[in-house]
Amino acid sequence: MRLVHLDLKGAAPRVSYLEQVFPFLSQLGANGILIEYEDMFPFKGELEVLRSPYAYSEEDIERIQQLAEQHKLEVVPLVQTFGHVEFILKHEKYQHLREVERFPNSFNPHVPNTLALLKSILAQVIEKHRRSTWIHIGADEVFHLGEGMDSKNWMSRNKGDVGTMFLKHIKEVLGFLSAQYWGLRVLMWDDMLRKISVGALRGEGTGTAVVSQVSAGCLGTAHSRPATAGPIALPGHCAHRLAEVRGTPCPPSAHTATLAAVQEAMAWLSPPCRYDHYSVLCELFPISIPSLAICLQTLVNGGFTEEAKRKVLDVLGLESVQLEQSTCEGRGAFPGVEIYHMVEQVNGHLKESILKALEEESAIKGWFSPYHRKHHFGNPRNMESFGSKVLKLHEDWESFVRDLRAQLERVYFPDTVEEWMEENINPYLDQLRDLVRDYR
């Protein structure tokens, strides 16, 4: 299995964009989609509080599965069942289920309501994915496990440790799934299991065998995530090899180091989003497509061979790719290519051009300083020497940003567009806007 992980926390694309993307993923060698919905799932009833204002509808969930089926992509839903549950535990309604009261990262496994809540969440997600033969239960990076008072008391009473406590909770989740959904196969990340001794694993076990594990990494950045989150397949009667494909740099990056470091991260490279529910956006999906394409073809061919390179160029409509320089050349013909090139413009020129105008223009520094602007005075003769240049720069960037916003709105919901603008455009353009306002 070559799964592309759609991690939807905070930057979920519109379904209309997935309609364009899925054929490309299939062409490039993916045969499955691992979908981590978080708050984008249309939870109902008592769980409705978990929904984002822009959550997919039930019709959207069905459409996504139809698209996947149409392009021979197996859908594997992912529901976090231990850590990475900020989207749940941030709500006042569920704060009492936190392992550590002030941190929303991880569940307290000793509160009966934790398992009851997870059963409800899993049931709603599985109900909308009846054609799926796999479910992924996450269970990676259970931060602060063992630090809560309930956990400390449990370990003291049972002469146990964090590992046995982790396994106890996972066994309860697996017990529910095996009892309610016979034949549904389960995946989980392996990082927490790797901290547990082989003896403890054999003693406690999960009632099933581990088939495969693939370590994780970050693509294209000097900062490398620890090798956490290789997938585990449960139970063991199936010999599938699973590779999750991502194309995300570690935060806070607005544009992928597009093609670099493919070799060091082949097992876990994916379209972007954010690393937890509270972090900044990493990058935008269209920006990651070239690196994602290279990773998929590298998996298919066992290396980034000439054949793999030709396939990437052909499918994406590019002229060349340079791994060492992390660049690709050509207009491209992949979904969101307009955004790809516009973000290149932002990264390459926005900050530089504005800071150059503000800091290197002697007439601004000498005759239109922050003091002049604060007290509303200046010599028109000197001001006119820079005015037309600054006004033209402002007009050009405002026009560009309007076009960029229009492109982003075709792919993303308003909250994502606004956040990306606030993080990547406004810190620089606002300085120019303020100057033009004062000049006028």
PDB file of N, CA and C in Angstrom, residues 82 138-143 145 162-163 166-167 170 188-197 201 228-229:
ATOM      1  N   PHE A  82      -5.546   8.510  21.337  1.00  0.00           N
ATOM      2  CA  PHE A  82      -4.795   8.669  22.584  1.00  0.00           C
ATOM      3  C   PHE A  82      -4.132  10.044  22.653  1.00  0.00           C
ATOM      4  N   GLY A 138      -4.184   5.951  15.045  1.00  0.00           N
ATOM      5  CA  GLY A 138      -3.191   6.936  15.473  1.00  0.00           C
ATOM      6  C   GLY A 138      -2.313   6.417  16.588  1.00  0.00           C
ATOM      7  N   ALA A 139      -2.506   6.955  17.788  1.00  0.00           N
ATOM      8  CA  ALA A 139      -1.807   6.518  19.012  1.00  0.00           C
ATOM      9  C   ALA A 139      -0.330   6.884  19.037  1.00  0.00           C
ATOM     10  N   ASP A 140       0.057   7.905  18.264  1.00  0.00           N
ATOM     11  CA  ASP A 140       1.443   8.358  18.321  1.00  0.00           C
ATOM     12  C   ASP A 140       1.574   9.548  19.268  1.00  0.00           C
ATOM     13  N   GLU A 141       2.795   9.780  19.725  1.00  0.00           N
ATOM     14  CA  GLU A 141       3.142  10.977  20.493  1.00  0.00           C
ATOM     15  C   GLU A 141       2.112  11.300  21.590  1.00  0.00           C
ATOM     16  N   VAL A 142       1.934  10.361  22.494  1.00  0.00           N
ATOM     17  CA  VAL A 142       0.998  10.575  23.606  1.00  0.00           C
ATOM     18  C   VAL A 142       1.747  11.368  24.682  1.00  0.00           C
ATOM     19  N   PHE A 143       1.844  12.664  24.437  1.00  0.00           N
ATOM     20  CA  PHE A 143       2.623  13.525  25.323  1.00  0.00           C
ATOM     21  C   PHE A 143       2.029  13.553  26.734  1.00  0.00           C
ATOM     22  N   LEU A 145       1.808  11.379  28.975  1.00  0.00           N
ATOM     23  CA  LEU A 145       1.213  10.166  29.533  1.00  0.00           C
ATOM     24  C   LEU A 145       2.002   9.743  30.769  1.00  0.00           C
ATOM     25  N   VAL A 162       4.511   3.319  32.218  1.00  0.00           N
ATOM     26  CA  VAL A 162       3.792   4.015  31.153  1.00  0.00           C
ATOM     27  C   VAL A 162       3.507   3.080  29.983  1.00  0.00           C
ATOM     28  N   GLY A 163       4.454   2.180  29.705  1.00  0.00           N
ATOM     29  CA  GLY A 163       4.262   1.250  28.592  1.00  0.00           C
ATOM     30  C   GLY A 163       3.074   0.337  28.782  1.00  0.00           C
ATOM     31  N   PHE A 166      -0.085   2.318  28.453  1.00  0.00           N
ATOM     32  CA  PHE A 166      -0.376   2.590  27.049  1.00  0.00           C
ATOM     33  C   PHE A 166      -1.038   1.378  26.386  1.00  0.00           C
ATOM     34  N   LEU A 167      -0.431   0.204  26.596  1.00  0.00           N
ATOM     35  CA  LEU A 167      -0.958  -1.015  25.979  1.00  0.00           C
ATOM     36  C   LEU A 167      -2.358  -1.342  26.487  1.00  0.00           C
ATOM     37  N   ILE A 170      -4.777   0.799  24.534  1.00  0.00           N
ATOM     38  CA  ILE A 170      -4.864   0.371  23.139  1.00  0.00           C
ATOM     39  C   ILE A 170      -5.647  -0.934  23.019  1.00  0.00           C
ATOM     40  N   MET A 188      -1.830   1.420  13.340  1.00  0.00           N
ATOM     41  CA  MET A 188      -1.484   2.423  14.342  1.00  0.00           C
ATOM     42  C   MET A 188      -0.030   2.825  14.133  1.00  0.00           C
ATOM     43  N   TRP A 189       0.342   3.997  14.639  1.00  0.00           N
ATOM     44  CA  TRP A 189       1.741   4.415  14.570  1.00  0.00           C
ATOM     45  C   TRP A 189       2.562   3.632  15.596  1.00  0.00           C
ATOM     46  N   ASP A 190       3.861   3.535  15.344  1.00  0.00           N
ATOM     47  CA  ASP A 190       4.673   2.625  16.152  1.00  0.00           C
ATOM     48  C   ASP A 190       5.560   3.310  17.186  1.00  0.00           C
ATOM     49  N   ASP A 191       5.589   4.644  17.250  1.00  0.00           N
ATOM     50  CA  ASP A 191       6.604   5.301  18.081  1.00  0.00           C
ATOM     51  C   ASP A 191       6.455   4.982  19.563  1.00  0.00           C
ATOM     52  N   MET A 192       5.224   4.920  20.063  1.00  0.00           N
ATOM     53  CA  MET A 192       5.029   4.609  21.480  1.00  0.00           C
ATOM     54  C   MET A 192       5.396   3.149  21.774  1.00  0.00           C
ATOM     55  N   LEU A 193       5.117   2.269  20.823  1.00  0.00           N
ATOM     56  CA  LEU A 193       5.442   0.853  21.007  1.00  0.00           C
ATOM     57  C   LEU A 193       6.947   0.639  21.064  1.00  0.00           C
ATOM     58  N   ARG A 194       7.693   1.474  20.310  1.00  0.00           N
ATOM     59  CA  ARG A 194       9.140   1.293  20.288  1.00  0.00           C
ATOM     60  C   ARG A 194       9.796   1.658  21.615  1.00  0.00           C
ATOM     61  N   LYS A 195       9.065   2.332  22.481  1.00  0.00           N
ATOM     62  CA  LYS A 195       9.598   2.669  23.802  1.00  0.00           C
ATOM     63  C   LYS A 195       9.349   1.560  24.819  1.00  0.00           C
ATOM     64  N   ILE A 196       8.608   0.543  24.403  1.00  0.00           N
ATOM     65  CA  ILE A 196       8.226  -0.535  25.312  1.00  0.00           C
ATOM     66  C   ILE A 196       9.104  -1.751  25.046  1.00  0.00           C
ATOM     67  N   SER A 197       9.536  -2.418  26.084  1.00  0.00           N
ATOM     68  CA  SER A 197      10.417  -3.582  25.913  1.00  0.00           C
ATOM     69  C   SER A 197       9.681  -4.705  25.197  1.00  0.00           C
ATOM     70  N   LEU A 201       5.831  -6.171  25.637  1.00  0.00           N
ATOM     71  CA  LEU A 201       4.925  -6.334  24.492  1.00  0.00           C
ATOM     72  C   LEU A 201       4.409  -7.767  24.413  1.00  0.00           C
ATOM     73  N   THR A 228       9.340   9.144  14.384  1.00  0.00           N
ATOM     74  CA  THR A 228       8.144   8.747  15.114  1.00  0.00           C
ATOM     75  C   THR A 228       7.026   8.519  14.129  1.00  0.00           C
ATOM     76  N   ALA A 229       6.241   7.525  14.336  1.00  0.00           N
ATOM     77  CA  ALA A 229       5.012   7.370  13.576  1.00  0.00           C
ATOM     78  C   ALA A 229       5.122   6.490  12.358  1.00  0.00           C
TER      79      ALA A 229
END
